[in-house]
Coordinates of C-alpha atoms and ligand atoms in Angstrom, one line a residue:
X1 CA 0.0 0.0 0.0
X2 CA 2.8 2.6 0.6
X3 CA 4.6 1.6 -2.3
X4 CA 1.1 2.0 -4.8
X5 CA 0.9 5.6 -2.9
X6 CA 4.1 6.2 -3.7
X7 CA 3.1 4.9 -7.4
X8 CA 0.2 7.0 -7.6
X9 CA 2.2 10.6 -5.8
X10 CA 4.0 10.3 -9.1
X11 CA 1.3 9.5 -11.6
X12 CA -2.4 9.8 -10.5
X13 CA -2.9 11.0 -6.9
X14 CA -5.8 10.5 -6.6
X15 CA -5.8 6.7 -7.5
X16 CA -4.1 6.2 -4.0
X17 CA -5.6 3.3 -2.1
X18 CA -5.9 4.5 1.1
X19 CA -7.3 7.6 -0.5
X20 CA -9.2 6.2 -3.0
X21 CA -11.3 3.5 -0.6
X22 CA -11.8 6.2 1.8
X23 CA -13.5 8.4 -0.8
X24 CA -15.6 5.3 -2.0
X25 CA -16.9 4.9 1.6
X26 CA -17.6 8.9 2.3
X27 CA -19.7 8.8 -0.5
X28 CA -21.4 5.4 0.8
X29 CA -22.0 6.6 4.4
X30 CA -25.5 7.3 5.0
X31 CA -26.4 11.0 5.9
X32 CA -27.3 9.8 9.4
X33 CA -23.9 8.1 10.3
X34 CA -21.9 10.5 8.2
X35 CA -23.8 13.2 10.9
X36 CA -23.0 11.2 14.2
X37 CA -19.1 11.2 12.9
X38 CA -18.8 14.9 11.9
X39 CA -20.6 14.9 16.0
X40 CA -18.7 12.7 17.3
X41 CA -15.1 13.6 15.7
X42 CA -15.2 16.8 14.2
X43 CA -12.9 17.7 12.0
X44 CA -11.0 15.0 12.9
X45 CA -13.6 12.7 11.0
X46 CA -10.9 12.2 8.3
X47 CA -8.1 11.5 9.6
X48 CA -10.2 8.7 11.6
X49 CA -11.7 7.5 8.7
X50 CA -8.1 6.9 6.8
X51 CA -7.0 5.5 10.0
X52 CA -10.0 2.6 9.9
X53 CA -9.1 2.0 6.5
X54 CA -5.3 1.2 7.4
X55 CA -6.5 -1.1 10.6
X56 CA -9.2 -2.9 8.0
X57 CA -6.6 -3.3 5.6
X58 CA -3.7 -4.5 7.7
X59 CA -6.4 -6.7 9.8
X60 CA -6.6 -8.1 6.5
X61 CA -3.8 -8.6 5.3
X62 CA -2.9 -10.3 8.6
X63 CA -5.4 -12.6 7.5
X64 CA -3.5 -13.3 4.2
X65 CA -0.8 -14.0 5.8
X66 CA -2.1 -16.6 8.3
X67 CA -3.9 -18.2 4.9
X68 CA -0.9 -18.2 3.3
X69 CA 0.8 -20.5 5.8
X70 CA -1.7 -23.3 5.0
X71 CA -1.8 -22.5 1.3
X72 CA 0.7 -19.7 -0.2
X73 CA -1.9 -19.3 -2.9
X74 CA -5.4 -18.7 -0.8
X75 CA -3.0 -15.7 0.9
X76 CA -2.1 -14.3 -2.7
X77 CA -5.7 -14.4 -3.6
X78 CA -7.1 -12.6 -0.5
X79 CA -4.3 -9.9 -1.4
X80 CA -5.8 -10.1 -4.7
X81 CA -9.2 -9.4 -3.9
X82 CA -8.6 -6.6 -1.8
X83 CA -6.3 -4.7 -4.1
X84 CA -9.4 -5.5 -6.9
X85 CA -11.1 -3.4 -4.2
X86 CA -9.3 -0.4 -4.2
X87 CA -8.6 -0.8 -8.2
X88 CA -12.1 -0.3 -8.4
X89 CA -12.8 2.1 -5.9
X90 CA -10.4 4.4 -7.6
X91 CA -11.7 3.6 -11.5
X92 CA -15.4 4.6 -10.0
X93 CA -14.1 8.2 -8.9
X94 CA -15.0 11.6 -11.0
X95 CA -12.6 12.2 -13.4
X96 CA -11.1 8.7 -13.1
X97 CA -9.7 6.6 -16.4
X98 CA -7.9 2.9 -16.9
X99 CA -4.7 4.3 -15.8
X100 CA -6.1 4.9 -12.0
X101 CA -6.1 0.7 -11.5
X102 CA -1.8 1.0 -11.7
X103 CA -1.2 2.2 -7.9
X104 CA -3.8 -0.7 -7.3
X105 CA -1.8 -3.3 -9.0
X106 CA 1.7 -2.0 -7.7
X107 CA -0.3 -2.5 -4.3
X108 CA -1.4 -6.2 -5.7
X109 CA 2.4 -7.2 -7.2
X110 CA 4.4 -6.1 -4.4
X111 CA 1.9 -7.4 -1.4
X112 CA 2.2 -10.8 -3.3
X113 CA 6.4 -10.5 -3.9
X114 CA 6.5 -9.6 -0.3
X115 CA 3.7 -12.5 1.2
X116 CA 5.7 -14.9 -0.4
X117 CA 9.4 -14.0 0.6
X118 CA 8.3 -14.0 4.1
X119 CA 6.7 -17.4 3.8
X120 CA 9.3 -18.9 2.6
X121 CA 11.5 -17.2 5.6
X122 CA 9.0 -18.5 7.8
X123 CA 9.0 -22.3 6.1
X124 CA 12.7 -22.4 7.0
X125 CA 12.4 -21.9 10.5
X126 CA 11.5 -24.4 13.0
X127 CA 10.0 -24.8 16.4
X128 CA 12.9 -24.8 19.1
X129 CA 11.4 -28.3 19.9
X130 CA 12.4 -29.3 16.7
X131 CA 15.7 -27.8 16.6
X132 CA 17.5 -27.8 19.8
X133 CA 20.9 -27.0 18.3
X134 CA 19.6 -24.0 16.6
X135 CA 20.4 -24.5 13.4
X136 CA 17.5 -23.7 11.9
X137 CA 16.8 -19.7 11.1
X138 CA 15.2 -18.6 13.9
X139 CA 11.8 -16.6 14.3
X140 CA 13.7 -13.8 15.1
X141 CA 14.9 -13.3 11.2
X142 CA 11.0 -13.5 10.0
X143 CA 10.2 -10.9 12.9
X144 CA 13.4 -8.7 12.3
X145 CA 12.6 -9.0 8.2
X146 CA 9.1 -7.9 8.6
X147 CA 10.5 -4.9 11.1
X148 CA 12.6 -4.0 8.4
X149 CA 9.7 -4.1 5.8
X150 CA 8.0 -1.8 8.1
X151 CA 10.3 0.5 8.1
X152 CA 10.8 0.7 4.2
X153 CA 7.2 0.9 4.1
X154 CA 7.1 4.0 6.1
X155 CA 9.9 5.5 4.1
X156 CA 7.9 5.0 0.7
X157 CA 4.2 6.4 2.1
X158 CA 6.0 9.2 3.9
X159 CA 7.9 10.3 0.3
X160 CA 4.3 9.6 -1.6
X161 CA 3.1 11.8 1.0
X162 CA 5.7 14.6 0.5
X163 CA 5.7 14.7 -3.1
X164 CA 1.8 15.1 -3.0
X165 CA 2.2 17.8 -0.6
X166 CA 4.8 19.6 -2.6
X167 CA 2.6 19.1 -6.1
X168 CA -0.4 21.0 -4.7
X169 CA 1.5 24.4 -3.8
X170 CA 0.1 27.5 -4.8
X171 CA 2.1 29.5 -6.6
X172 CA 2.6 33.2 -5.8
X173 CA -0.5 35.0 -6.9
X174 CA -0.7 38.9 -6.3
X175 CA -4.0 40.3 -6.7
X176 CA -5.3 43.2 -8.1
X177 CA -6.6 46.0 -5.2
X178 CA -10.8 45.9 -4.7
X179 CA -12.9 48.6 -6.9
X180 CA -15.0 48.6 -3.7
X181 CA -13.0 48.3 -1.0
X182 CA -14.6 47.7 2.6
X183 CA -14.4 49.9 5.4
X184 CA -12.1 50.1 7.9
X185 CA -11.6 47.2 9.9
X186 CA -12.0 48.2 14.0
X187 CA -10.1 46.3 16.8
X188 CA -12.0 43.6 18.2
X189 CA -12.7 42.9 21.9
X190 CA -10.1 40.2 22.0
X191 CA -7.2 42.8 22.6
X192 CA -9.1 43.7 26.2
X193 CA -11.4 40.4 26.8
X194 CA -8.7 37.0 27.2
X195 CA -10.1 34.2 25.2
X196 CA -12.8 35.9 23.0
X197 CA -12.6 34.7 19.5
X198 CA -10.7 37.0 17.6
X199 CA -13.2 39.6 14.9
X200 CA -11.7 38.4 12.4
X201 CA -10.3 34.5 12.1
X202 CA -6.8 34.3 10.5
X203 CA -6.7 32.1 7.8
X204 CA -5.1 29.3 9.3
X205 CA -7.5 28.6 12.1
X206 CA -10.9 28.8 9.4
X207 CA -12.6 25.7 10.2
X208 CA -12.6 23.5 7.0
X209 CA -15.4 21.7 6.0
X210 CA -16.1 19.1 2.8
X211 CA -16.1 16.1 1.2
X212 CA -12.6 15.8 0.1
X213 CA -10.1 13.4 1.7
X214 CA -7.4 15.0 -0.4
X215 CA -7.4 18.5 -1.7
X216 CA -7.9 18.8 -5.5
X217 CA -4.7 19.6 -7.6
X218 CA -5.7 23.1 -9.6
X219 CA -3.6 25.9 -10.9
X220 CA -4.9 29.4 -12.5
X221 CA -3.5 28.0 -16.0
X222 CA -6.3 26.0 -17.3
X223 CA -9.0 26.6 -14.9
X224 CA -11.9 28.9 -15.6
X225 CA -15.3 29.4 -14.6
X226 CA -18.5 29.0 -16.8
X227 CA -21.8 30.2 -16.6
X228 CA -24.6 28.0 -18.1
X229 CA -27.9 26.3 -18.3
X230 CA -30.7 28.8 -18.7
X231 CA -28.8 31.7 -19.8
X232 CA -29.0 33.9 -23.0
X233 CA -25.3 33.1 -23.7
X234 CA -22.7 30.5 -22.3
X235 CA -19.6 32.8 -21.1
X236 CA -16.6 31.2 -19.6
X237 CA -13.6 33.3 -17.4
X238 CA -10.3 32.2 -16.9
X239 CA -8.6 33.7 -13.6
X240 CA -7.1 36.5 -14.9
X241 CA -10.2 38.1 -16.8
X242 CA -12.0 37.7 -13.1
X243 CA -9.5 39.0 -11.8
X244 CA -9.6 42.1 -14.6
X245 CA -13.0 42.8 -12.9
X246 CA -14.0 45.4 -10.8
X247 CA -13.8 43.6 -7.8
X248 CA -15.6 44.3 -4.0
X249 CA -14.4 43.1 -0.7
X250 CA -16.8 42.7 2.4
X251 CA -16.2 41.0 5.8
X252 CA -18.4 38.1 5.7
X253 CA -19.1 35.4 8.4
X254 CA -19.4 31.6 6.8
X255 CA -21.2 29.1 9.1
X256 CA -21.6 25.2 8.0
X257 CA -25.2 23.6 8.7
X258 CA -23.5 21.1 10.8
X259 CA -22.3 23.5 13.2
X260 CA -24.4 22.7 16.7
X261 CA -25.1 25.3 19.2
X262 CA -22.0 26.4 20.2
X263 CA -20.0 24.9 17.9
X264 CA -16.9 25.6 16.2
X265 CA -18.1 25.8 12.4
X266 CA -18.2 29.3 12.0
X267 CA -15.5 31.9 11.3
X268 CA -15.1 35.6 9.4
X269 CA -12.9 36.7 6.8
X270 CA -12.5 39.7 4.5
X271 CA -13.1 37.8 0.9
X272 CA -12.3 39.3 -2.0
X273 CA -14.3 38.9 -5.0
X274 CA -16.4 39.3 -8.4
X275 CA -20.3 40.2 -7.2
X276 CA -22.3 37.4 -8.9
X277 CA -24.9 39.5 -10.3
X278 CA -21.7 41.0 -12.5
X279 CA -21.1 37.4 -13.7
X280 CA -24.6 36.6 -14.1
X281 CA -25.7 40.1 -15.9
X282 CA -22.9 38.8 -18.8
X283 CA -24.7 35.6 -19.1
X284 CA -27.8 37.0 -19.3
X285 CA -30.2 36.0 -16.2
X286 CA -32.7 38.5 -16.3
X287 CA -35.2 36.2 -18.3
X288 CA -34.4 33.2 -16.9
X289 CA -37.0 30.3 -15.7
X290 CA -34.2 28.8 -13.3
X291 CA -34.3 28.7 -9.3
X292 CA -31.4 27.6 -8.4
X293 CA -27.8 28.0 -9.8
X294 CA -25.7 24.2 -9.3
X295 CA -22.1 25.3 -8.9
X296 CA -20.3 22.1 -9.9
X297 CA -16.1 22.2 -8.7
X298 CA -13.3 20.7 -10.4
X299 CA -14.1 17.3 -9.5
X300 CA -18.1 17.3 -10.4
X301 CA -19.2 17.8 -6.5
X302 CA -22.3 20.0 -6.6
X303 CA -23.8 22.5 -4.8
X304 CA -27.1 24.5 -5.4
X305 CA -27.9 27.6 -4.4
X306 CA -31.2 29.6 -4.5
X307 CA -31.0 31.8 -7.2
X308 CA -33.6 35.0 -5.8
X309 CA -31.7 35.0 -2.6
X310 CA -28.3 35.0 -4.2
X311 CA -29.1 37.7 -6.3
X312 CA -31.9 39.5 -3.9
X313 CA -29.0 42.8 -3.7
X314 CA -26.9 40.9 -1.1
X315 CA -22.8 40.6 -1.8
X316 CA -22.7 37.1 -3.1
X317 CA -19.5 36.9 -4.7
X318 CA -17.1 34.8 -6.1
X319 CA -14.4 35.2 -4.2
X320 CA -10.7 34.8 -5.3
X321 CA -8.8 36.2 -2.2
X322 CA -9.1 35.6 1.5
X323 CA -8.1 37.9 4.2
X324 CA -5.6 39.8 1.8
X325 CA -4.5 37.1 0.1
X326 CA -5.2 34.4 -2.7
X327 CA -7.4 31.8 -1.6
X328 CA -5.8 28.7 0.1
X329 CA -6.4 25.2 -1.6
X330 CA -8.3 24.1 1.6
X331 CA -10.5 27.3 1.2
X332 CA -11.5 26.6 -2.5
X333 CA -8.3 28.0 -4.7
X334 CA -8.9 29.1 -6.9
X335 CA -12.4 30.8 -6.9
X336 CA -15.3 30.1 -4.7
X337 CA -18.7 31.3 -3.7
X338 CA -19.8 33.0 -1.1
X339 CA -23.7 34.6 -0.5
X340 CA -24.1 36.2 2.9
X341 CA -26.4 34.6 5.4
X342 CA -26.5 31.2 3.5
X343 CA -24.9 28.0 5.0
X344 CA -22.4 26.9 2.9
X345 CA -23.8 24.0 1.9
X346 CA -25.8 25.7 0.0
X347 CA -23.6 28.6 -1.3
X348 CA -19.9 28.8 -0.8
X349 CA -18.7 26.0 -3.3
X350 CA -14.7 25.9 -3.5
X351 CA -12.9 25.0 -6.1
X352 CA -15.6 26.2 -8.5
X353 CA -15.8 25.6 -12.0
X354 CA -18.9 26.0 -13.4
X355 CA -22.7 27.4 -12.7
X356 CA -25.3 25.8 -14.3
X357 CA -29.1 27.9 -14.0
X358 CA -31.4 25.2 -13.9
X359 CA -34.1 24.3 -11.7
X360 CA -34.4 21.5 -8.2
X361 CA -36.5 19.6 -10.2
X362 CA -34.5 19.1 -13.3
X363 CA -31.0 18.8 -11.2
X364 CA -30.2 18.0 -7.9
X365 CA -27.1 18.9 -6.3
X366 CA -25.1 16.9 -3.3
X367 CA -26.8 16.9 -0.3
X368 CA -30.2 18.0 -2.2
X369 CA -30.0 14.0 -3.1
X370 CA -29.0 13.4 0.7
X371 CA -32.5 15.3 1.7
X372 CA -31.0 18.6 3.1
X373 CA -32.8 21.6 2.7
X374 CA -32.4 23.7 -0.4
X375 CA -33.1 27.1 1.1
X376 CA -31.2 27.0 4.3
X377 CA -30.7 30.7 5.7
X378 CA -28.0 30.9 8.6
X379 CA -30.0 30.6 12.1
X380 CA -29.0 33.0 14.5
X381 CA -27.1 32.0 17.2
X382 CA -24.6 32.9 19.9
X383 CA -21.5 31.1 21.5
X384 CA -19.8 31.5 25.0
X385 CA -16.2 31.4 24.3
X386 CA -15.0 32.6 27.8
X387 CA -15.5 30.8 30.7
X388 CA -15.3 27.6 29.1
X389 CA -17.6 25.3 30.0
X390 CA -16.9 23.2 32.4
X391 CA -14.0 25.0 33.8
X392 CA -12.4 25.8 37.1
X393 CA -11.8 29.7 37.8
X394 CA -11.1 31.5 40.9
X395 CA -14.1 33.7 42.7
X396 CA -13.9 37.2 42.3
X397 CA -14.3 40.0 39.1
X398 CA -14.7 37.4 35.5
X399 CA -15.8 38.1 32.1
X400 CA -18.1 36.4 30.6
X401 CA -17.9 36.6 26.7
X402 CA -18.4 35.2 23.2
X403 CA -19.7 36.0 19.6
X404 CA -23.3 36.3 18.1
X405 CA -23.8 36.0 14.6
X406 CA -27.6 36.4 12.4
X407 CA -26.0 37.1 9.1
X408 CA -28.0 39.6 6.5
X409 CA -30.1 40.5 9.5
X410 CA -27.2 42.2 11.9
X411 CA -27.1 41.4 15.6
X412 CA -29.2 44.0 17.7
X413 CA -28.4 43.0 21.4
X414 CA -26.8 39.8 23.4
X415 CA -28.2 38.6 26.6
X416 CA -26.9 36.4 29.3
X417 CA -28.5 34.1 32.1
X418 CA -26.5 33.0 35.1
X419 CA -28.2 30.2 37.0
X420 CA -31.7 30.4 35.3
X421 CA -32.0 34.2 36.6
X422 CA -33.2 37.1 34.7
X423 CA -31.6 37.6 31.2
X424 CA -29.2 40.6 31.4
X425 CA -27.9 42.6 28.5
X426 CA -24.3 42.1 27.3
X427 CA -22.2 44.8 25.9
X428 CA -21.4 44.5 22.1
X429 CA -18.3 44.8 20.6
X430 CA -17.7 46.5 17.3
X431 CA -19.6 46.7 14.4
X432 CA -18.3 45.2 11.3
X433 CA -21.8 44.5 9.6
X434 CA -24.7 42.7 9.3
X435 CA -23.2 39.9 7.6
X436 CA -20.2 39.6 10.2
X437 CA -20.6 38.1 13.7
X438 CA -20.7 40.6 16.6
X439 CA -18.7 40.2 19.7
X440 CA -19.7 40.4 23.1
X441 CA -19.2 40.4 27.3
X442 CA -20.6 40.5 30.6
X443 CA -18.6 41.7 33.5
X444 CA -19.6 38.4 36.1
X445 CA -18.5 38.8 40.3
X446 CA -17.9 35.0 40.7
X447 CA -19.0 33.0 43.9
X448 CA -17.7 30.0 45.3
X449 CA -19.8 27.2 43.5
X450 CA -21.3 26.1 40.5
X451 CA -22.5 28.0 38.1
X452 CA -24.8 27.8 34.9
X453 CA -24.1 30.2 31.8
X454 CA -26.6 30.9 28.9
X455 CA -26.4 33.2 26.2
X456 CA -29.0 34.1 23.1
X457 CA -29.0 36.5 20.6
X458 CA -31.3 39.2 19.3
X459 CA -31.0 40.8 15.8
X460 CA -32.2 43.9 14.4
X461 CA -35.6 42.3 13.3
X462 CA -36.8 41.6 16.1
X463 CA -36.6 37.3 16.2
X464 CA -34.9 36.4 19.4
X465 CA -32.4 32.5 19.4
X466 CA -35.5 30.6 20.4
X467 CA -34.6 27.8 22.8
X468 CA -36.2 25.3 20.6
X469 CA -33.7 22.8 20.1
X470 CA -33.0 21.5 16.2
X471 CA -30.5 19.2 15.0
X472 CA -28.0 20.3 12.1
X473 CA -30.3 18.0 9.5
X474 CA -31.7 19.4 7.5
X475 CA -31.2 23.4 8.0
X476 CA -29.2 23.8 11.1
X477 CA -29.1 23.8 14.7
X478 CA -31.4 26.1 17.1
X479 CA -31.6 25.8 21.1
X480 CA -29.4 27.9 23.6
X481 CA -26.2 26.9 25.0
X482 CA -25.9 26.6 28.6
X483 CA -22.5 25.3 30.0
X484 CA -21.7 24.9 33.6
X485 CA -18.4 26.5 35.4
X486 CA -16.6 25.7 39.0
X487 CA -16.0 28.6 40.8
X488 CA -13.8 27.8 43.6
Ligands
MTE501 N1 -16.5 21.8 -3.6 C1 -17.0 21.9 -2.4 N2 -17.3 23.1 -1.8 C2 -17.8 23.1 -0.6 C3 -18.0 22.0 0.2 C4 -17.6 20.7 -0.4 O1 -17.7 19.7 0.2 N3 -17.1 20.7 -1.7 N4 -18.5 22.1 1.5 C5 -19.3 23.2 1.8 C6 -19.6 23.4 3.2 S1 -20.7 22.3 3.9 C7 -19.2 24.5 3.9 S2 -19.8 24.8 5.4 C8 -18.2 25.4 3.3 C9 -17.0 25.5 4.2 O2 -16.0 26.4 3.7 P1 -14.6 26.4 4.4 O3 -14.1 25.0 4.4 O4 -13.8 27.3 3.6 O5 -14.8 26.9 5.8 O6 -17.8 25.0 2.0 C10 -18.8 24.5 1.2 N5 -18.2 24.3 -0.1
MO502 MO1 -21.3 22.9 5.8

């Protein structure tokens, strides 16, 4: 297996084994386990799902070996079958051709060269019963031969690994200043309240969130964006001529369905971008019978997006820069969407190449298949980010403090409840806008004990976070968090 993803670093990447098998069984998960594991591990749902692969895979392959003891052949035939497995799991992906089966059969040739040299090792050896002289090659050589397999092993995965790493680098992209720049950007309440989240989130610590076990492979040269379906006239942009548009920049908070009540799927950036109604207006939308516009990215994952809310005045944009810079390959290089107060299931595709104008019932995107909702506005919502909850902190002057966020509507007021008393009013932090999250705090004189914390949000319409609790599926969490501190 390290050797084929070695194999496949150099040719087809994403043919990989490992990679390609874990794909296969993303896309075969049921929505309601694929929910308790995005619960349950986070973003860490990946790196758990390659690590069941491995453990299935060497599980079985322990198998072949103990097959292969009776019968060298039955153990080349289980190795057989599995690497058929991944063959075809990597043949069945997007964009896949006959060429994607050679990591596969590397994986297939080498298991079997390897099964067999160590069976024969083994053969020679004999039970010390056997062999009291100790003639015989002793079980430490099989042991200290599959040690040193191990090893290589390691050495060949870990060089696939870096050469796929080093293929996908962006190169250095400098882009052109906004035509409609946003305002200035105020200092947030972090600089004077310890352990608020930060106004705006750098780069690096926006949560990721998608389908992909391995980010695609794009560059500007060669990629472009089209606009079709039911549109007066096709149009298609390379990079540069989006980039040769005016362009706007707005602070916008993104928020993924799957975020629960004061969860971590939610962060702000200043995105910098073509408005959509720019794009649209060239294709000629003003006529058009669609509802919905299905983005489809480089690798035909789709995502749909109401077309009246999109274009309803708000800054949907495709963006092509992220706080300052291009966008990063985990954040959709090299163009993505994003509509204001949308989930992003239903709105920020990354790695965007095409959108088609059609309607849900002649097309159905993604998770429009999987039974999510298709118009799924952001729910507002609130977080605590300081005290944590369940936390020890000493009696005496604390602040209590988070975010709020009800994007397109603009947060109007934050309250708190300590111990199921009267909700008190919160001071706000800056104003960004009504598409960015609002920070907050409380001043709190701890006592000695426990203590419950709530927060919910108001926005500028009027609706209040109701306490109703929703789960993410179909359109988002609602219900009030409430987390419990030690004051000692
Ligand atoms: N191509 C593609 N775009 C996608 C997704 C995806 O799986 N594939 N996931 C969407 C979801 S569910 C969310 S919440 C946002 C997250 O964007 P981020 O990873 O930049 O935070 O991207 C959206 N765009
Ligand atoms: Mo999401």
């Amino acid at each position: 297996m390290a050797l084929a993803h070695l194999v496949a670093a150099l040719t087809l990447p994403d043919a990989s084994p490992v990679y390609a098998v874990g794909a296969t069984v993303v896309d075969l998960t049921p929505t309601p386990l694929k929910e308790w594991a995005i619960r349950e591990f986070g973003t860490a749902d990946k790196a758990v799902l390659l690590g069941t692969v491995l453990m299935a895979v060497l599980l079985l392959a322990a198998l072949a070996g103990v097959l292969a003891r009776r019968d060298p052949a039955l153990g080349v035939a289980t190795l057989v079958v599995l690497a058929s497995l991944a063959a075809g799991a990597a043949v069945g992906r997007p964009g896949a051709g006959p060429a994607d089966v050679l990591p596969s059969v590397a994986a297939a040739v080498s298991g079997a060269v390897v099964l067999l040299w160590l069976v024969r090792r083994d053969a020679r050896t004999a039970p010390a019963a056997e062999d009291p002289a100790g003639n015989a090659p002793s079980r430490r050589g099989v042991l200290l031969a599959g040690a040193g397999l191990t090893a290589v092993a390691a050495g060949l995965a870990a060089g696939g690994e870096w050469f796929m790493r080093s293929a996908r680098q962006i190169g250095n992209i400098v882009l052109p200043a906004a035509a409609d720049p946003a305002g200035p950007f105020p200092r947030g309440l972090e600089e004077t309240v310890p352990g608020v989240t930060p106004l705006r989130t750098p780069t690096g610590d926006f949560y990721r969130i998608d389908t992909r076990l391995m980010l695609p492979r794009v560059g500007v040269d060669g990629w472009s964006l089209t606009v079709d379906g039911d549109v007066e006239r096709k149009v298609t942009f390379t990079f540069d001529e989006l980039a040769a548009m005016p362009l706007t920049e707005r602070d916008i908070t993104l928020t993924c369905v799957s975020n629960e009540v004061g969860g971590p799927y939610v962060g702000s950036a200043r995105w910098l971008g073509v408005p959509l109604r720019d794009l649209m207006d060239r294709a000629g939308t003003r006529r058009t019978g669609a509802d919905q516009i299905l983005s489809t990215d480089v690798d035909g994952m789709t995502i749909s997006t109401p077309l009246p809310v999109a274009l309803d005045g708000r800054d949907s944009m495709i963006a092509i820069g992220m706080n300052g810079s291009a966008l990063p390959l985990e954040h959709g290089f090299p163009a993505r969407m994003v509509v204001p107060g949308l989930y992003g299931f239903v709105s920020a595709c990354k790695w965007i190449t095409r959108m088609t104008l059609t309607t849900y019932d002649d097309q159905q995107a993604y998770w429009t298949e999987r039974d999510w909702a298709t118009d799924a506005p952001i729910r507002i919502s609130s977080r605590i980010d300081t005290p944590r909850g369940l936390s020890r902190e000493k009696a005496g002057d604390l602040v209590i403090g988070g975010i709020a966020w009800a994007q397109h509507v603009g947060i109007e007021g934050v309250e708190v409840r300590i111990d199921g008393r009267a909700w008190r009013r919160a001071t706000l932090g800056p104003e960004v806008g009504d598409d960015h999250w609002r920070q907050w705090y409380l001043p709190w004189r701890a006592e000695e004990g426990t203590h419950y914390l709530a927060c919910r949000a108001r926005a500028k319409d009027g609706t209040v976070q109701e306490s109703v609790r929703r789960e993410p599926f179909p359109s988002g969490s609602s219900g009030i968090q409430e987390i419990a501190v030690t004051v000692t």
